XYZ file of C-alpha atoms in Angstrom:
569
model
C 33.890 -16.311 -5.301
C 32.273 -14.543 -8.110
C 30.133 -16.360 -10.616
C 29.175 -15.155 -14.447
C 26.019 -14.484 -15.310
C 23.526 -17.115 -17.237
C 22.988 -16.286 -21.469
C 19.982 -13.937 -20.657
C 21.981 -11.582 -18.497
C 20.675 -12.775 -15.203
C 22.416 -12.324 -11.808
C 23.042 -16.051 -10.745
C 20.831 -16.651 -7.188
C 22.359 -17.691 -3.659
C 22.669 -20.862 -3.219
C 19.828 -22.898 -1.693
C 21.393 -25.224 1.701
C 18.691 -27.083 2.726
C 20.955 -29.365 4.766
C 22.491 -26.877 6.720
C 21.154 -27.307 10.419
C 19.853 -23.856 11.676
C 19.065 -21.522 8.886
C 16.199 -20.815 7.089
C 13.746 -22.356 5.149
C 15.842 -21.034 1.639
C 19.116 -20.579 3.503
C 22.024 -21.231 1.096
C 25.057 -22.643 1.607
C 28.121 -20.375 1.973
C 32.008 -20.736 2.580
C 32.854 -19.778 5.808
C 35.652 -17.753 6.706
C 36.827 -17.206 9.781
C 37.673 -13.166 9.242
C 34.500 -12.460 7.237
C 31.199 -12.178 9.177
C 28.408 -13.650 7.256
C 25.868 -11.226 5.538
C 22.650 -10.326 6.663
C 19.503 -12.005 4.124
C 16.600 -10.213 4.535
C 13.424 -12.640 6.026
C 11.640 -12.444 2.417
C 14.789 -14.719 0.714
C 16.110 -16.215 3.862
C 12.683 -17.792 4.128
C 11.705 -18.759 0.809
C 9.807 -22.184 0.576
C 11.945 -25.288 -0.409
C 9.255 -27.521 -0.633
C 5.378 -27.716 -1.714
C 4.778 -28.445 1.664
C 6.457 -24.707 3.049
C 4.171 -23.090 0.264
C 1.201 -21.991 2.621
C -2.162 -21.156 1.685
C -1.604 -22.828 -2.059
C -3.479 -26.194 -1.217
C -5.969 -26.175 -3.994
C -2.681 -25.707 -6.671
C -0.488 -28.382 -4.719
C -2.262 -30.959 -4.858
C -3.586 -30.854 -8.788
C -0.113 -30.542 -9.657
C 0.467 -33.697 -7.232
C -1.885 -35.573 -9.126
C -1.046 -34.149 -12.654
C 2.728 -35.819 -11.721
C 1.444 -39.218 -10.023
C -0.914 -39.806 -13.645
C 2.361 -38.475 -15.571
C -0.321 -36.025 -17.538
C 1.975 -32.998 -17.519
C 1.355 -29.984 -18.988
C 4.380 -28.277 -21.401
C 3.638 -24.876 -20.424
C 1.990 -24.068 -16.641
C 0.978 -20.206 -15.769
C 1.550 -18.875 -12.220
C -0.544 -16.075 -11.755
C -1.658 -13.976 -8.749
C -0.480 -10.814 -6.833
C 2.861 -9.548 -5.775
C 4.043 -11.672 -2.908
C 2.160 -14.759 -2.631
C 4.963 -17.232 -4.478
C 4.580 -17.527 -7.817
C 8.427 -17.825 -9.364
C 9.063 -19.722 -5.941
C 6.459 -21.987 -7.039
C 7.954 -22.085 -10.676
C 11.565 -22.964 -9.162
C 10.030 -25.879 -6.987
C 7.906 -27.356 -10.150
C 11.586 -27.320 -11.826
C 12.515 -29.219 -8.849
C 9.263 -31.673 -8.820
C 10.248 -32.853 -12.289
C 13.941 -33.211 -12.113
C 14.428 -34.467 -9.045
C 16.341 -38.197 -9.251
C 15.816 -38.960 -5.134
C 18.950 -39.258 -2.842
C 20.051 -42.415 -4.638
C 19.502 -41.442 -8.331
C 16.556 -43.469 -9.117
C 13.839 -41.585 -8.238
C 11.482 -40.004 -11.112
C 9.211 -36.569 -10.995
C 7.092 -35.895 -7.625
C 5.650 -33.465 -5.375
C 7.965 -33.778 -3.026
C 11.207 -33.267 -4.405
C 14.297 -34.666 -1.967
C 16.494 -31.684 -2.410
C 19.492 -33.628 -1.652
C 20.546 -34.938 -5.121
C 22.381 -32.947 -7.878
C 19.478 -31.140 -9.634
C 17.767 -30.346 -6.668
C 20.780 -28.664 -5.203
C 21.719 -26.641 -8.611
C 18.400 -25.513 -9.492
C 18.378 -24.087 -6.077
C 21.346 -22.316 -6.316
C 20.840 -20.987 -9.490
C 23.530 -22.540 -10.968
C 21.813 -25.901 -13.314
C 22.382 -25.781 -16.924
C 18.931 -26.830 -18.022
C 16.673 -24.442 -15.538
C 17.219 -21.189 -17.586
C 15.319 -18.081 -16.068
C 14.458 -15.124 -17.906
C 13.162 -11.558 -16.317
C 10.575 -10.838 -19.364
C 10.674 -7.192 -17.656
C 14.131 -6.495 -18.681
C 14.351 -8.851 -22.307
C 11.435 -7.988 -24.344
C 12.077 -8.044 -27.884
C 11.500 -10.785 -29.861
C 15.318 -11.189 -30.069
C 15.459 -12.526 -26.702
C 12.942 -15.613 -27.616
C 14.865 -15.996 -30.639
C 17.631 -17.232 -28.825
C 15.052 -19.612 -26.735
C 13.514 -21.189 -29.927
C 16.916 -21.937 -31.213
C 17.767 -23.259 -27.784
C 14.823 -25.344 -27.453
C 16.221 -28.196 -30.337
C 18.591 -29.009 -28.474
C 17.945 -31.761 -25.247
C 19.012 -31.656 -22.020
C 22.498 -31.583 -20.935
C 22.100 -33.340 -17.167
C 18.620 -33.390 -16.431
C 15.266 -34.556 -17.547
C 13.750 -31.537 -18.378
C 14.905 -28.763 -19.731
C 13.385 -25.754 -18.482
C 12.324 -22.161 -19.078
C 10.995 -19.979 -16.165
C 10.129 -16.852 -17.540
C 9.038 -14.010 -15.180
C 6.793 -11.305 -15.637
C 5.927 -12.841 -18.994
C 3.232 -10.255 -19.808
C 6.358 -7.751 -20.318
C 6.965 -9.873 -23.695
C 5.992 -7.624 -26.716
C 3.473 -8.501 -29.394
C 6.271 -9.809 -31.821
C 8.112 -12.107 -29.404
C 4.975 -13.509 -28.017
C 3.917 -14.228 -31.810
C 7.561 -15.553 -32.115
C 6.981 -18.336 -29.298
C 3.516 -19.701 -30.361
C 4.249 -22.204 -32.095
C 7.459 -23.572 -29.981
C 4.823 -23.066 -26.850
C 2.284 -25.108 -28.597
C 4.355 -27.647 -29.689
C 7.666 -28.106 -27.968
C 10.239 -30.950 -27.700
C 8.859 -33.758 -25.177
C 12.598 -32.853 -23.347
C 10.924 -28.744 -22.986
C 9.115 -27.036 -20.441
C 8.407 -23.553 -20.047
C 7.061 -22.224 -16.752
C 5.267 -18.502 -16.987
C 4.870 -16.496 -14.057
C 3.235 -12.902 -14.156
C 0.665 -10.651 -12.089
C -0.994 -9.068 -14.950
C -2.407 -12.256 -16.561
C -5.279 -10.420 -18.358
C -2.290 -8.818 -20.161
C -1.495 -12.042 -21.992
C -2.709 -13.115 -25.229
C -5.530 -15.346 -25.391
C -3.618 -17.077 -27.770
C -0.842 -17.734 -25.038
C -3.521 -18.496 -22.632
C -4.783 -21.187 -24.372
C -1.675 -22.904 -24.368
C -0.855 -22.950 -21.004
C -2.087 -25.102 -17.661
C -2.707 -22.095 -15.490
C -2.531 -21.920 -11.357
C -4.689 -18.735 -9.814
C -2.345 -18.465 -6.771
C -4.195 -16.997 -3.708
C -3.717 -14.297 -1.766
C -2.459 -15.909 1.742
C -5.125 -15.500 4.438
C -4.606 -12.985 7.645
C -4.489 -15.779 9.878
C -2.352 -17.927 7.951
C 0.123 -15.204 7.334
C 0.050 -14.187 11.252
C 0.859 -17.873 11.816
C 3.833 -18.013 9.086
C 4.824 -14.939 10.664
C 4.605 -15.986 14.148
C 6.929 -19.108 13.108
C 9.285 -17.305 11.686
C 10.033 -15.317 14.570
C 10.199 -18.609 16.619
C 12.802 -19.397 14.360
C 14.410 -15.924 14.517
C 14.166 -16.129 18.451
C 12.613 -12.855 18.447
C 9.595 -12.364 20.610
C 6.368 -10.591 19.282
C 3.003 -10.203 20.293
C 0.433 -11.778 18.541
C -1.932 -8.729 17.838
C 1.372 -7.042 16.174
C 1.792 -10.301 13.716
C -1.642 -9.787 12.815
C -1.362 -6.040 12.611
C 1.758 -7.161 9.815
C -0.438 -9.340 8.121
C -3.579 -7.030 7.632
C -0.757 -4.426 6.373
C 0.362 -7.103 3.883
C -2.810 -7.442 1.849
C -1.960 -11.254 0.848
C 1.285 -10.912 0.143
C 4.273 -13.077 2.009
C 7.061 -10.670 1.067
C 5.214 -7.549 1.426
C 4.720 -8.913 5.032
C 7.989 -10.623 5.695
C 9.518 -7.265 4.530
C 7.219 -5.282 6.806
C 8.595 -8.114 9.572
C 11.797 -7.137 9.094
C 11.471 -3.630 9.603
C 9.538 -4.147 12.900
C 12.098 -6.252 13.955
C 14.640 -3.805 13.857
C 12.226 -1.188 14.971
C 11.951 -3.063 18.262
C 15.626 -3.228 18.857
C 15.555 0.467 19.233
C 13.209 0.331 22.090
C 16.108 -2.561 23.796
C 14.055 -5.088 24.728
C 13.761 -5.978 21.335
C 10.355 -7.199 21.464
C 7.742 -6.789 18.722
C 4.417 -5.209 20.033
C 1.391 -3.388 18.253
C 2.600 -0.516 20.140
C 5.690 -0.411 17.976
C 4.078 -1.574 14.953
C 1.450 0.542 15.107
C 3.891 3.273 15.695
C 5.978 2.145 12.661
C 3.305 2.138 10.142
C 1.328 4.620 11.108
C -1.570 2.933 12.518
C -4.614 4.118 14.684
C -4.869 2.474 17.972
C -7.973 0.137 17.885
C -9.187 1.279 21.659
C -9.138 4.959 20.200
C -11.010 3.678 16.826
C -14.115 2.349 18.957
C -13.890 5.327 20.894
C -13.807 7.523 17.548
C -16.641 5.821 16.183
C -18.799 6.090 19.891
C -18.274 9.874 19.867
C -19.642 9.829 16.077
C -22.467 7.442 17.299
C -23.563 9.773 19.945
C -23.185 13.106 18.822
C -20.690 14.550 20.645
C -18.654 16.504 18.467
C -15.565 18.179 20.808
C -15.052 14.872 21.491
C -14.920 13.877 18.093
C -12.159 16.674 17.401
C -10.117 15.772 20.378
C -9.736 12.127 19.458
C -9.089 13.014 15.667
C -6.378 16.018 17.374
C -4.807 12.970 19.755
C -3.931 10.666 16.864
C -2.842 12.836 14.485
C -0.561 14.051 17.745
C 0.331 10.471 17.903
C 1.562 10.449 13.915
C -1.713 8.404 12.620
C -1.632 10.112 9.206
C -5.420 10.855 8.292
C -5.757 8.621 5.500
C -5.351 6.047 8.163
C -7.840 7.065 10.417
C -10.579 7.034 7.750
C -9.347 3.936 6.661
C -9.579 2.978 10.157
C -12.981 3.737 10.733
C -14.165 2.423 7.406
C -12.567 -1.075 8.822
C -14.551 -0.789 11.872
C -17.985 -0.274 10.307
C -17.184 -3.412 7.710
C -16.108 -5.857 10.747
C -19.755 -4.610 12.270
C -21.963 -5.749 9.186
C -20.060 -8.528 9.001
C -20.683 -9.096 12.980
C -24.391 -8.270 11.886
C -24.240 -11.437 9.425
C -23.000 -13.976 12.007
C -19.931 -14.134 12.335
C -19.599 -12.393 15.514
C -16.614 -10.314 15.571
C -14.316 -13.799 15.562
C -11.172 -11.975 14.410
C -11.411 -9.515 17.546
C -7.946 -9.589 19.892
C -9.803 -9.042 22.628
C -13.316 -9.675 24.609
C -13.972 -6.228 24.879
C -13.425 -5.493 20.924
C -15.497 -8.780 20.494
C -18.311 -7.091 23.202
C -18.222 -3.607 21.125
C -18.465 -4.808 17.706
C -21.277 -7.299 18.633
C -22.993 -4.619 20.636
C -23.058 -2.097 17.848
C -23.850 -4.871 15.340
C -26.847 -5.742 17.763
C -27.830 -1.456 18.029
C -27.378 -0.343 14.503
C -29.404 -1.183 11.869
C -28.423 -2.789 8.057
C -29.557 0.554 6.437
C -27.667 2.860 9.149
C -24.029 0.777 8.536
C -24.638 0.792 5.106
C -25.164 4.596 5.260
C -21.847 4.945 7.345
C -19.934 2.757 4.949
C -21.076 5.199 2.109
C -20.654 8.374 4.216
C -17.074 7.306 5.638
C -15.854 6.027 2.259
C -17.094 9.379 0.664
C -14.609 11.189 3.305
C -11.700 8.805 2.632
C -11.568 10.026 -0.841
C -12.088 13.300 0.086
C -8.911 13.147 2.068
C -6.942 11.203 0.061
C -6.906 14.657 -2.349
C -7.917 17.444 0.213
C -4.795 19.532 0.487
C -5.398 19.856 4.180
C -6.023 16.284 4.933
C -6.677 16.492 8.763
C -8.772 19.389 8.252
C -10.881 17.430 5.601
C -10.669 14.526 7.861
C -12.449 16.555 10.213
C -15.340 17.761 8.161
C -15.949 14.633 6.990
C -16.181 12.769 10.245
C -17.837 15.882 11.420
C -20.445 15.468 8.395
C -20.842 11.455 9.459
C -21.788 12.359 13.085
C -24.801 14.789 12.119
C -26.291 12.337 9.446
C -25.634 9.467 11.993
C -29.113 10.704 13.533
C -31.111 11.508 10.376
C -33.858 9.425 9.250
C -32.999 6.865 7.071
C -34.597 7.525 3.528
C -35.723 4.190 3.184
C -37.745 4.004 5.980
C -38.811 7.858 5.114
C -39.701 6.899 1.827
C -41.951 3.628 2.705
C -43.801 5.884 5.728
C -44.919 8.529 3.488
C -45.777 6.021 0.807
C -47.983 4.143 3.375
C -49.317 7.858 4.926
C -50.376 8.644 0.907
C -51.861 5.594 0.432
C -54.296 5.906 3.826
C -54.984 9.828 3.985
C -58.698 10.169 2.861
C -59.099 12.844 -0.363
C -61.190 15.855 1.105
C -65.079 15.719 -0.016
C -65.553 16.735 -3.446
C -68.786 17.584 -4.897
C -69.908 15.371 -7.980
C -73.345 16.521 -10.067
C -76.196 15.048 -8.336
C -79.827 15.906 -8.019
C -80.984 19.196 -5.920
C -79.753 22.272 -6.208
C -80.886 23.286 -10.020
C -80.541 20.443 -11.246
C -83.373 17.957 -12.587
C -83.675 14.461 -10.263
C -82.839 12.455 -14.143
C -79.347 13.481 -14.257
C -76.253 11.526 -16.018
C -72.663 11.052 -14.179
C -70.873 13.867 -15.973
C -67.948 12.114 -15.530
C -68.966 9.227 -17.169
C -70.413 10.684 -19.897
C -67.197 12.575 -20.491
C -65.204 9.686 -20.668
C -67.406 7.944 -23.380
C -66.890 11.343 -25.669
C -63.131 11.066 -25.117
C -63.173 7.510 -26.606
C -64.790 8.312 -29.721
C -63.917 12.102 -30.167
C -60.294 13.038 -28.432
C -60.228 16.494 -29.395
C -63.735 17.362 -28.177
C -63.676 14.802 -25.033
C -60.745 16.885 -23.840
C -62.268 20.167 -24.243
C -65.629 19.179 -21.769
C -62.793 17.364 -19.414
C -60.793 20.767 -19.210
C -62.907 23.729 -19.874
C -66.653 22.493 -19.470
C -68.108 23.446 -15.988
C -71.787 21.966 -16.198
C -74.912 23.327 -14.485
C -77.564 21.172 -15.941
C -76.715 17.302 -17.248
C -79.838 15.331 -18.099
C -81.260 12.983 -21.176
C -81.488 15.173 -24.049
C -79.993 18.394 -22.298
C -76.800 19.811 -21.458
C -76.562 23.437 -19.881
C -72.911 24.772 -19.051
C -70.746 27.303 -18.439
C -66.910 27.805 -19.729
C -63.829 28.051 -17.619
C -62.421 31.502 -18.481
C -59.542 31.371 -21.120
C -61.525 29.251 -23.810
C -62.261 31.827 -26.263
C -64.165 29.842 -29.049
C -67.944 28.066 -28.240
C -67.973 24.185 -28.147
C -71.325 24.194 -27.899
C -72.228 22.838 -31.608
C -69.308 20.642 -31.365
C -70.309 18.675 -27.758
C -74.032 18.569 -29.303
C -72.692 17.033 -32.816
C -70.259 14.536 -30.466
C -73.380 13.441 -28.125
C -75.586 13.188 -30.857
C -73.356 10.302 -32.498
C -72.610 8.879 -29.435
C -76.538 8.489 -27.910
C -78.528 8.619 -31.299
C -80.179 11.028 -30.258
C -81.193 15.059 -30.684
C -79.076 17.016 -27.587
C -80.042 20.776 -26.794
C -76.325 21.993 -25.652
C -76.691 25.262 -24.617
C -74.139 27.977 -22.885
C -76.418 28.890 -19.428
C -76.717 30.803 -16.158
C -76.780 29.840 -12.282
C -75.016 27.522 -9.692
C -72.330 25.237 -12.201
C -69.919 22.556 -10.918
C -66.308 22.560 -11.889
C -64.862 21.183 -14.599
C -63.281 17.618 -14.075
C -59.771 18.795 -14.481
C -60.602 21.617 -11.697
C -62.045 18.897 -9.602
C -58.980 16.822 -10.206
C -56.984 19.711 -9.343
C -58.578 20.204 -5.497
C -58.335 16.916 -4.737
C -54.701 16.894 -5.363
C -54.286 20.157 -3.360
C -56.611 18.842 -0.597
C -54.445 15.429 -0.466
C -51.014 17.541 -0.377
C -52.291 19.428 2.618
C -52.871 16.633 4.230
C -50.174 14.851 3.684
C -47.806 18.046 4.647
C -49.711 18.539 7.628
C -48.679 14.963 9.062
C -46.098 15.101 11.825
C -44.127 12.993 10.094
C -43.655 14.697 6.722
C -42.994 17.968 9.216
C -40.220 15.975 10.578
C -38.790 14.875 7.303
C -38.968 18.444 6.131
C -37.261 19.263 8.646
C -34.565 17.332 8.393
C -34.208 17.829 5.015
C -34.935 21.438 4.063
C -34.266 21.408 0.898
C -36.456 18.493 0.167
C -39.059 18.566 -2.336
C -42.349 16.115 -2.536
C -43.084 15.060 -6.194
C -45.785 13.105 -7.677
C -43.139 9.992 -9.008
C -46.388 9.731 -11.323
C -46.962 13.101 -12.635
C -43.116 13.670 -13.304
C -43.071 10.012 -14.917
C -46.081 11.226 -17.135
C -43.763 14.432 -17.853
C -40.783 13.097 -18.848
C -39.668 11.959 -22.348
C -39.962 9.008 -22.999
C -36.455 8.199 -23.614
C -35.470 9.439 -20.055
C -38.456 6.976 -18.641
C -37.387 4.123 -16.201
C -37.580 0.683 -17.464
């Protein structure tokens, strides 16, 4: 029996029976005829929710709307958003039937638990009621199309309390029809609701935002989507293993269709194979999967080094049709469920004791720093792969790459040991001016002395600090010698500079015999003296070692160095 599309152009929907003993949760009802076999509906319509209560993992959103309908404080414009899958026009179709439901004898008013036996229950779910208009926003975009609503929207109800507008992927609206419906959203007839559903919310115009009561709708949780699943198939009387249901679910990132659709197709993957059962075997075969036994035994041959191991494994899956991707994606799984294992929660989504005993033993063996190192390493080969126009080959190198870093020091603990072996190595003995040796038992701390100069007179402070080498420092008296490269004679300048800064007449003379070095050469051994040292610890040799192209710098020296626009905060 054909039927004519509604005024936007849209494909009327099967019909919802939800009295029909047997079918699904959306089956609809159909004419029978005794010479036409009745067509197959794939699991993601045949098992669309017909009440609040079949809309799983939406709680949070069920019951506000519940109490938004008990207080009679309804919203004239609600926003489903969320990603693909997880029920958002289903939820728009089952608000149409919250608020226009009349019970089974006609008296009942708007609730959260619509009866879907009366008249508007029925139509809206078959697609057919006069005053539930849905629009595809994808396909009528112009401001045209909301023309025709705003004229529409005068006008009340024909049957039913409300009339309604369920727009879908609203955020396909263009600038001039969303500027079109503003002020009909923000003030509509008490008889008008419109119901927005879209997975690109940040798309919308805050202007339309404002306007609306908006519902986040979750993505469904693994175990709650293994369970759905798992009911379905009681309902399908098709057998499955459980590990397979949750393999679907993981593969369905949230969404109830994407998995449901993945369902399907493992369903009739496992009639191929007779017995028509569904096992991880199959569905691990069907979507290209790598076998979780041979993913901890991947990641113990990277653990331990062994290498043709490593290659054999990667060789056996890729034999087995586990595209690459997956196997880094794989592995990259594995290392996550271990810090996570690490933090307490104990491997709890494991199938089995010995994947609980293996991720908790690892979790137990490796530390924070070496998972998060494996998590950055693995990840960096994933994306390799993902554009390597050889991808087993680069899958190779890269898990080849993980497995000899897997035994390098961690930097961290590198860095803090040298730090701590810097801190404690003793400078080698460096000879300050002191009495004996030429000069006179009244001496003055150079250094000191030096310092004082550079306070009052930069300029000449710097040149005793750098090219001053003294032999004789006492009150009154300073003999010296000149590190080679200074061409001009401070001599008159130091004197003029002490003179101001004692009060007093100073003989500063150039001289012969034993001299000390200048401050900056002193400073200068030191450093080379505590370098030594510090690349003469076993440690360091080790790090070195590891690292060959490493490099020790002074974090000090190259801070001093750098401009100050490049300096860290």
């Amino acid at each position: 029996m054909g039927e004519s599309p509604d005024i936007f152009g849209e494909e009327p929907r099967e019909p919802d029976a939800a009295e029909m003993p047997g079918l699904g949760l959306d089956e609809p009802a159909q004419p029978q005829r005794a010479d036409t076999a009745q067509p197959y509906r794939v699991l993601a319509r045949k098992y669309r929710p017909r009440t609040f209560a079949e809309l799983i993992g939406q709680e949070a959103m069920v019951r506000t709307l519940g109490n938004a309908i008990k207080r009679d404080r309804l919203a004239h414009a609600f926003l489903m958003t969320g990603v693909r899958g997880v029920g958002k026009t289903s939820t728009a179709r089952l608000i149409a039937k919250a608020l226009n439901c009349i019970g089974p004898d006609g008296q009942g008013g708007p609730t959260i638990e619509p009866c879907g036996v009366c008249e508007p229950c029925v139509a809206i779910a078959e697609g057919r009621h006069i005053d539930v208009i849905e629009m595809d926003a994808a396909s009528h975009t112009s401001v045209n199309d909301v023309r025709e609503i705003i004229e529409a929207v005068r006008y009340a109800a024909v049957s039913a309390r409300y009339k309604i507008y369920i727009i879908d992927e609203v955020h396909m609206l263009s600038n001039s029809a969303f500027n079109a419906l503003l002020k009909t959203l923000e003030e509509p007839p008490a008889h008008v609701k419109f119901l927005f559903a879209t997975t690109e919310a940040d798309k919308l115009p805050v202007t339309v935002l404002s306007r609306c009561q908006r519902f986040d709708l979750r993505r469904i949780a693994t175990p709650a989507l293994s369970a759905h699943f798992a009911h379905i198939c009681s309902l399908e009387q098709v057998p499955a293993e459980d590990e397979a249901l949750s393999m679907i679910a993981v593969a369905a990132e949230g969404s109830v269709r994407d998995g449901l659709s993945i369902l399907d197709q493992a369903i009739a993957h496992a009639d191929l194979g007779g017995d028509g059962m569904v096992t991880a075997e199959k569905v691990r075969d069907m979507l290209g999967l790598a076998d979780k036994t041979a993913q901890r035994r991947l990641f113990a041959a990277l653990l331990a080094g062994e290498g043709r191991e490593l290659l054999d494994l990667i060789e056996q899956q890729y034999a087995l049709g586990v595209e690459p991707l997956a196997l880094m994606r794989a592995q990259m799984n594995l290392v996550h469920r271990i810090t996570i294992a690490q933090l307490g929660q104990s491997g709890a989504d494991a199938r089995s004791s010995e994947e609980r005993e293996a991720i908790e033993g690892w979790a137990k063996g490796l530390s924070a720093g070496q998972l998060h190192r494996l998590w950055q390493l693995v990840l960096k080969g994933h994306d390799e792969v993902r554009f390597a126009p050889d991808p087993l080959a680069a899958a190779q190198m890269a898990l080849l790459r993980v497995m000899h870093a897997a035994d390098l020091p961690d930097p961290g603990g590198l860095a803090r040991k040298l730090q701590e072996i810097a801190a404690n190595a003793s400078p080698p003995a460096v000879t300050h001016v002191s009495p004996g040796a030429g000069v006179p038992a009244a001496s003055i701390d150079w250094e000191q002395l030096v310092s004082r100069v550079e306070d009052s007179q930069p300029l000449i402070g710097g040149t005793m600090r750098n090219w001053v080498r003294p032999v004789e420092v006492t009150n009154g008296t300073l003999l010296f010698q000149l590190v080679p490269g200074l061409t001009e004679d401070p001599a008159r300048d130091m004197a003029d500079a002490l003179d101001r800064l004692t009060g007093e007449r100073w003989r500063v003379e150039r001289s012969v015999g034993e001299a000390q070095p200048s401050l900056r050469e002193r400073k200068e051994s030191e450093e080379r003296a505590g370098q030594a040292a510090l690349l003469a610890n076993p440690l360091v040799k080790a790090a070195f070692a590891a690292f060959p192209d490493a490099e020790l710098i002074d974090e000090e020296r190259a801070e001093r160095s750098s401009p100050p626009w490049s300096r860290r905060a």
